[in-house]
Amino acid sequence: MSEKIEINTFEELRNLELFELIVKIFNEAQKNGDLTFKEAINFEIIQDKESEIEYEIKIVEGLSKRPNNRASEPGSKEYNISNEKIKDIQKNNPFLKPEPELTIIDSIFNKYRLILNKFPNTKYHFLLVTKEFEKQDSLLKPIELQIIHTILENLNNNKNNKIINNNGEEVKYFSFFNSGPESGYSQFHKHIQFMMLPNNFHIYQEDVIRGVKYFIPKEIIQERRPLLYSNASFKHFILKLKNDSIDEEDKKDSLAILYMYLIKRVLNIFKEYQEDGNGDNKNTQISYNFLMMSDWMMIIPRRSAKFENIWQNSLGFMGLFCVKDEELKDKVLKVGFSKILQECGFPMEKDEKDIVYNEYGY
Ligand code: AMP
C-alpha cells in the first residue's frame, strides 16, 4: 500500500505530481479488484441537431453496482431529515472511512481526502470528500472552491506535465458537485467529483467564455449578467473565472463571490417556481448541479432527478450520458438529449438573457 500523503498548503497541492499518483493508485486498485471498471467500447459521439451541443453516450457497467445512500428519495414531497435518518446513513457511508486501497491523499488541511471512485464512469475518476460527515446539501465553502480550483490547475494547467492519452492528445479534467434532493446524487456525505473529458470532446462552455473578460456579476447591468449558451434547452448560468488573482486570498474571494451569485440565481428560480403554484414541499429545498473547469464555473437548477426512468446528475449537462444498459441507451436516443435535460432542469426561456431578479428576488 502507498504511504500516506498529507497536504497542508496550497503550494504543496499545486506542486504535487497528482496525475501520476492517481494513475498509480488506480492501476493498482484495478489490478487487485478494489474498483469496478471496464473501459466502454461502445460509446457514440452525437452532435444534437437542435442545440448543436456535442454529446457522448455510453454504457457503464459499474452504474448498476453503485450503492445508494440518500437521505430522501427523489420526488418525495417531504424533505425532513431526522437525526435518526442521518445516523442510519452513517452505517453505510463509504466516505467516512474510505478504503485505504482507494485513497489518493489522506489529508488536505486535515479536513478533506482525495479518493478514487470505486465505480468510476471513466478511468481516473476521483472524489474530494470531507473527513467528517457533512451533508451533500450544504453549500460549498470558499476553501472548498479554492481546493477544487487548485486541483484543476494542477491537472490541466501544468505546462511541464500535460496529461497525454494513448493517442498523444492532451486531456482535461472538469469537476462537478450534485447538491439537493433532485440533483441526481447517490451519496449524502459531502463529495465533489473530478473526471476527464473524452478525447477531442467539444464543450459548449468554451464557446460561451471565449473572448470574455472576467467580471463580477451585477443584475442591473446587462453586460454583467451571467453568460449562457442560448441554444441550450435548460436554464443555466456560466461565469468566467479570474485568471490573474494577486494571491490565494484574492482567488478564494473571487471564487466565493461568483459561486454565491450563481446560488442566488438558483434561489430566485425556485422562489418563482413556487410562486407559480409549483410549491409543494419537494421544491422548498433547492437542487442544482455545479460544474467547474480552470477558467469557468456553471450552475444548473434542477427540478427533477430523473425524466421517467432516465436519471441525470451534472454529467448530462456537460454533454456526457452514461447509462446502465442498451435498453436505456435506446430510450435516451429516442427521447432526445435536449428534452431529458429540459425536464430534469428548468426550460430555458426565449428572453432568458433579459431576465432580471433584483426586484422581488434575493
Ligand atoms: P453521486 O452519485 O453523485 O452522489 O456520487 C457518488 C459517487 O460515489 C458515485 O459515483 C459512486 O460510484 C461513488 N462511490 C460509491 N461507493 C464508493 C466507495 N466505497 N468508494 C469510493 N467511491 C464510491
PDB file of C-alpha atoms in Angstrom, residues 55-208:
ATOM      1  CA  TYR A  55     -22.968  14.555 -26.552  1.00  0.00           C
ATOM      2  CA  GLU A  56     -21.238  11.321 -25.698  1.00  0.00           C
ATOM      3  CA  ILE A  57     -23.408   8.343 -24.783  1.00  0.00           C
ATOM      4  CA  LYS A  58     -22.003   5.116 -23.386  1.00  0.00           C
ATOM      5  CA  ILE A  59     -22.894   2.122 -21.286  1.00  0.00           C
ATOM      6  CA  VAL A  60     -21.106   1.987 -17.938  1.00  0.00           C
ATOM      7  CA  GLU A  61     -21.343  -1.416 -16.272  1.00  0.00           C
ATOM      8  CA  GLY A  62     -20.409  -0.153 -12.803  1.00  0.00           C
ATOM      9  CA  LEU A  63     -23.546   2.019 -12.667  1.00  0.00           C
ATOM     10  CA  SER A  64     -25.842  -0.838 -11.724  1.00  0.00           C
ATOM     11  CA  LYS A  65     -23.450  -1.799  -8.883  1.00  0.00           C
ATOM     12  CA  ARG A  66     -23.364   1.660  -7.289  1.00  0.00           C
ATOM     13  CA  PRO A  67     -24.814   1.753  -3.781  1.00  0.00           C
ATOM     14  CA  ASN A  68     -27.488   4.276  -2.896  1.00  0.00           C
ATOM     15  CA  ASN A  69     -27.234   6.051   0.436  1.00  0.00           C
ATOM     16  CA  ARG A  70     -29.507   9.056   0.307  1.00  0.00           C
ATOM     17  CA  ALA A  71     -31.479  10.948   2.943  1.00  0.00           C
ATOM     18  CA  SER A  72     -34.689  11.008   0.890  1.00  0.00           C
ATOM     19  CA  GLU A  73     -35.970   9.620  -2.377  1.00  0.00           C
ATOM     20  CA  PRO A  74     -36.194  11.984  -5.342  1.00  0.00           C
ATOM     21  CA  GLY A  75     -39.718  13.218  -5.959  1.00  0.00           C
ATOM     22  CA  SER A  76     -40.619  12.753  -2.299  1.00  0.00           C
ATOM     23  CA  LYS A  77     -42.864  15.523  -1.027  1.00  0.00           C
ATOM     24  CA  GLU A  78     -41.123  15.506   2.317  1.00  0.00           C
ATOM     25  CA  TYR A  79     -37.691  16.806   2.888  1.00  0.00           C
ATOM     26  CA  ASN A  80     -37.311  16.430   6.584  1.00  0.00           C
ATOM     27  CA  ILE A  81     -34.164  14.641   7.564  1.00  0.00           C
ATOM     28  CA  SER A  82     -34.303  13.359  11.115  1.00  0.00           C
ATOM     29  CA  ASN A  83     -31.239  12.665  13.238  1.00  0.00           C
ATOM     30  CA  GLU A  84     -32.257   9.006  13.099  1.00  0.00           C
ATOM     31  CA  LYS A  85     -32.021   9.084   9.319  1.00  0.00           C
ATOM     32  CA  ILE A  86     -28.608  10.740   9.475  1.00  0.00           C
ATOM     33  CA  LYS A  87     -27.430   8.028  11.895  1.00  0.00           C
ATOM     34  CA  ASP A  88     -28.765   5.394   9.543  1.00  0.00           C
ATOM     35  CA  ILE A  89     -26.842   6.889   6.635  1.00  0.00           C
ATOM     36  CA  GLN A  90     -23.571   6.645   8.581  1.00  0.00           C
ATOM     37  CA  LYS A  91     -23.896   2.859   8.776  1.00  0.00           C
ATOM     38  CA  ASN A  92     -23.299   2.526   5.046  1.00  0.00           C
ATOM     39  CA  ASN A  93     -21.385   5.726   4.450  1.00  0.00           C
ATOM     40  CA  PRO A  94     -18.444   4.846   2.128  1.00  0.00           C
ATOM     41  CA  PHE A  95     -16.692   8.183   2.620  1.00  0.00           C
ATOM     42  CA  LEU A  96     -16.355   8.266   6.401  1.00  0.00           C
ATOM     43  CA  LYS A  97     -13.671   5.585   6.467  1.00  0.00           C
ATOM     44  CA  PRO A  98     -12.698   5.243   2.817  1.00  0.00           C
ATOM     45  CA  GLU A  99     -10.887   2.137   1.662  1.00  0.00           C
ATOM     46  CA  PRO A 100      -7.094   2.687   2.015  1.00  0.00           C
ATOM     47  CA  GLU A 101      -6.604   0.994  -1.387  1.00  0.00           C
ATOM     48  CA  LEU A 102      -8.651   3.793  -2.992  1.00  0.00           C
ATOM     49  CA  THR A 103      -7.143   6.687  -1.055  1.00  0.00           C
ATOM     50  CA  ILE A 104      -5.047   9.131  -3.093  1.00  0.00           C
ATOM     51  CA  ILE A 105      -4.399  11.832  -0.476  1.00  0.00           C
ATOM     52  CA  ASP A 106      -5.119  11.027   3.135  1.00  0.00           C
ATOM     53  CA  SER A 107      -5.401  14.585   4.374  1.00  0.00           C
ATOM     54  CA  ILE A 108      -5.796  18.030   2.829  1.00  0.00           C
ATOM     55  CA  PHE A 109      -5.720  20.744   5.524  1.00  0.00           C
ATOM     56  CA  ASN A 110      -6.762  17.989   7.968  1.00  0.00           C
ATOM     57  CA  LYS A 111     -10.331  18.268   6.704  1.00  0.00           C
ATOM     58  CA  TYR A 112     -10.511  16.551   3.296  1.00  0.00           C
ATOM     59  CA  ARG A 113      -9.402  13.442   1.427  1.00  0.00           C
ATOM     60  CA  LEU A 114      -8.979  12.559  -2.227  1.00  0.00           C
ATOM     61  CA  ILE A 115     -10.203   9.080  -3.057  1.00  0.00           C
ATOM     62  CA  LEU A 116     -10.759   7.107  -6.244  1.00  0.00           C
ATOM     63  CA  ASN A 117     -14.334   6.456  -7.286  1.00  0.00           C
ATOM     64  CA  LYS A 118     -14.984   2.753  -6.651  1.00  0.00           C
ATOM     65  CA  PHE A 119     -17.443   2.571  -9.591  1.00  0.00           C
ATOM     66  CA  PRO A 120     -15.902   5.088 -11.984  1.00  0.00           C
ATOM     67  CA  ASN A 121     -17.616   6.448 -15.098  1.00  0.00           C
ATOM     68  CA  THR A 122     -14.218   6.840 -16.727  1.00  0.00           C
ATOM     69  CA  LYS A 123     -10.649   5.911 -15.894  1.00  0.00           C
ATOM     70  CA  TYR A 124      -9.056   8.042 -13.130  1.00  0.00           C
ATOM     71  CA  HIS A 125     -12.419   9.366 -11.868  1.00  0.00           C
ATOM     72  CA  PHE A 126     -11.863  10.597  -8.296  1.00  0.00           C
ATOM     73  CA  LEU A 127     -13.571  12.414  -5.422  1.00  0.00           C
ATOM     74  CA  LEU A 128     -12.808  15.097  -2.868  1.00  0.00           C
ATOM     75  CA  VAL A 129     -14.618  14.126   0.352  1.00  0.00           C
ATOM     76  CA  THR A 130     -14.856  15.723   3.779  1.00  0.00           C
ATOM     77  CA  LYS A 131     -13.205  13.723   6.574  1.00  0.00           C
ATOM     78  CA  GLU A 132     -16.063  14.364   8.989  1.00  0.00           C
ATOM     79  CA  PHE A 133     -19.655  13.847   7.926  1.00  0.00           C
ATOM     80  CA  GLU A 134     -21.225  16.860   6.250  1.00  0.00           C
ATOM     81  CA  LYS A 135     -24.435  16.928   4.249  1.00  0.00           C
ATOM     82  CA  GLN A 136     -24.203  16.913   0.467  1.00  0.00           C
ATOM     83  CA  ASP A 137     -26.894  19.586   0.555  1.00  0.00           C
ATOM     84  CA  SER A 138     -24.661  22.097   2.342  1.00  0.00           C
ATOM     85  CA  LEU A 139     -23.151  24.913   0.265  1.00  0.00           C
ATOM     86  CA  LEU A 140     -19.582  24.736  -1.000  1.00  0.00           C
ATOM     87  CA  LYS A 141     -17.265  26.697   1.298  1.00  0.00           C
ATOM     88  CA  PRO A 142     -14.792  29.228  -0.130  1.00  0.00           C
ATOM     89  CA  ILE A 143     -11.890  26.947   0.873  1.00  0.00           C
ATOM     90  CA  GLU A 144     -13.527  24.039  -0.957  1.00  0.00           C
ATOM     91  CA  LEU A 145     -13.848  26.105  -4.133  1.00  0.00           C
ATOM     92  CA  GLN A 146     -10.190  27.043  -3.761  1.00  0.00           C
ATOM     93  CA  ILE A 147      -9.138  23.395  -3.314  1.00  0.00           C
ATOM     94  CA  ILE A 148     -11.217  22.302  -6.342  1.00  0.00           C
ATOM     95  CA  HIS A 149      -9.693  25.031  -8.473  1.00  0.00           C
ATOM     96  CA  THR A 150      -6.149  24.271  -7.340  1.00  0.00           C
ATOM     97  CA  ILE A 151      -6.645  20.584  -8.202  1.00  0.00           C
ATOM     98  CA  LEU A 152      -7.967  21.533 -11.659  1.00  0.00           C
ATOM     99  CA  GLU A 153      -4.992  23.837 -12.199  1.00  0.00           C
ATOM    100  CA  ASN A 154      -2.602  21.119 -11.082  1.00  0.00           C
ATOM    101  CA  LEU A 155      -4.108  18.675 -13.579  1.00  0.00           C
ATOM    102  CA  ASN A 156      -4.936  20.996 -16.502  1.00  0.00           C
ATOM    103  CA  ASN A 157      -2.529  23.900 -16.492  1.00  0.00           C
ATOM    104  CA  ASN A 158       0.743  22.250 -15.735  1.00  0.00           C
ATOM    105  CA  LYS A 159       2.922  23.203 -18.709  1.00  0.00           C
ATOM    106  CA  ASN A 160       5.679  20.716 -17.849  1.00  0.00           C
ATOM    107  CA  ASN A 161       3.355  17.870 -17.170  1.00  0.00           C
ATOM    108  CA  LYS A 162       0.375  17.779 -19.530  1.00  0.00           C
ATOM    109  CA  ILE A 163      -1.948  14.773 -19.382  1.00  0.00           C
ATOM    110  CA  ILE A 164      -1.496  12.930 -22.664  1.00  0.00           C
ATOM    111  CA  ASN A 165      -3.672   9.956 -23.627  1.00  0.00           C
ATOM    112  CA  ASN A 166      -2.647   6.871 -25.653  1.00  0.00           C
ATOM    113  CA  ASN A 167      -3.293   8.746 -28.916  1.00  0.00           C
ATOM    114  CA  GLY A 168      -0.921  11.530 -27.933  1.00  0.00           C
ATOM    115  CA  GLU A 169      -3.748  14.014 -27.293  1.00  0.00           C
ATOM    116  CA  GLU A 170      -3.963  16.349 -24.319  1.00  0.00           C
ATOM    117  CA  VAL A 171      -6.746  15.532 -21.861  1.00  0.00           C
ATOM    118  CA  LYS A 172      -8.529  17.881 -19.471  1.00  0.00           C
ATOM    119  CA  TYR A 173     -10.305  17.335 -16.173  1.00  0.00           C
ATOM    120  CA  PHE A 174     -13.525  19.018 -15.029  1.00  0.00           C
ATOM    121  CA  SER A 175     -15.176  18.896 -11.599  1.00  0.00           C
ATOM    122  CA  PHE A 176     -18.803  18.632 -10.531  1.00  0.00           C
ATOM    123  CA  PHE A 177     -20.987  18.812  -7.440  1.00  0.00           C
ATOM    124  CA  ASN A 178     -24.546  17.441  -7.302  1.00  0.00           C
ATOM    125  CA  SER A 179     -26.440  19.095  -4.465  1.00  0.00           C
ATOM    126  CA  GLY A 180     -30.064  18.889  -3.314  1.00  0.00           C
ATOM    127  CA  PRO A 181     -32.613  16.033  -3.405  1.00  0.00           C
ATOM    128  CA  GLU A 182     -33.332  16.402  -7.144  1.00  0.00           C
ATOM    129  CA  SER A 183     -29.700  16.819  -8.250  1.00  0.00           C
ATOM    130  CA  GLY A 184     -29.195  13.129  -9.020  1.00  0.00           C
ATOM    131  CA  TYR A 185     -26.714  12.218  -6.276  1.00  0.00           C
ATOM    132  CA  SER A 186     -26.477   8.759  -4.716  1.00  0.00           C
ATOM    133  CA  GLN A 187     -24.427   9.567  -1.580  1.00  0.00           C
ATOM    134  CA  PHE A 188     -25.348  12.041   1.163  1.00  0.00           C
ATOM    135  CA  HIS A 189     -21.847  12.591   2.586  1.00  0.00           C
ATOM    136  CA  LYS A 190     -20.304  15.707   1.029  1.00  0.00           C
ATOM    137  CA  HIS A 191     -18.286  14.911  -2.097  1.00  0.00           C
ATOM    138  CA  ILE A 192     -17.071  16.748  -5.187  1.00  0.00           C
ATOM    139  CA  GLN A 193     -16.069  14.741  -8.258  1.00  0.00           C
ATOM    140  CA  PHE A 194     -13.307  15.047 -10.858  1.00  0.00           C
ATOM    141  CA  MET A 195     -13.422  13.382 -14.263  1.00  0.00           C
ATOM    142  CA  MET A 196     -11.525  13.549 -17.545  1.00  0.00           C
ATOM    143  CA  LEU A 197     -13.288  14.721 -20.688  1.00  0.00           C
ATOM    144  CA  PRO A 198     -13.382  12.261 -23.602  1.00  0.00           C
ATOM    145  CA  ASN A 199     -10.689  12.657 -26.287  1.00  0.00           C
ATOM    146  CA  ASN A 200     -11.216  15.641 -28.588  1.00  0.00           C
ATOM    147  CA  PHE A 201     -14.561  16.395 -26.966  1.00  0.00           C
ATOM    148  CA  HIS A 202     -16.038  19.803 -27.684  1.00  0.00           C
ATOM    149  CA  ILE A 203     -17.763  21.559 -24.790  1.00  0.00           C
ATOM    150  CA  TYR A 204     -20.152  24.475 -25.383  1.00  0.00           C
ATOM    151  CA  GLN A 205     -18.954  26.313 -22.260  1.00  0.00           C
ATOM    152  CA  GLU A 206     -15.712  27.102 -24.075  1.00  0.00           C
ATOM    153  CA  ASP A 207     -17.616  28.833 -26.878  1.00  0.00           C
ATOM    154  CA  VAL A 208     -19.506  30.857 -24.296  1.00  0.00           C
TER     155      VAL A 208
END
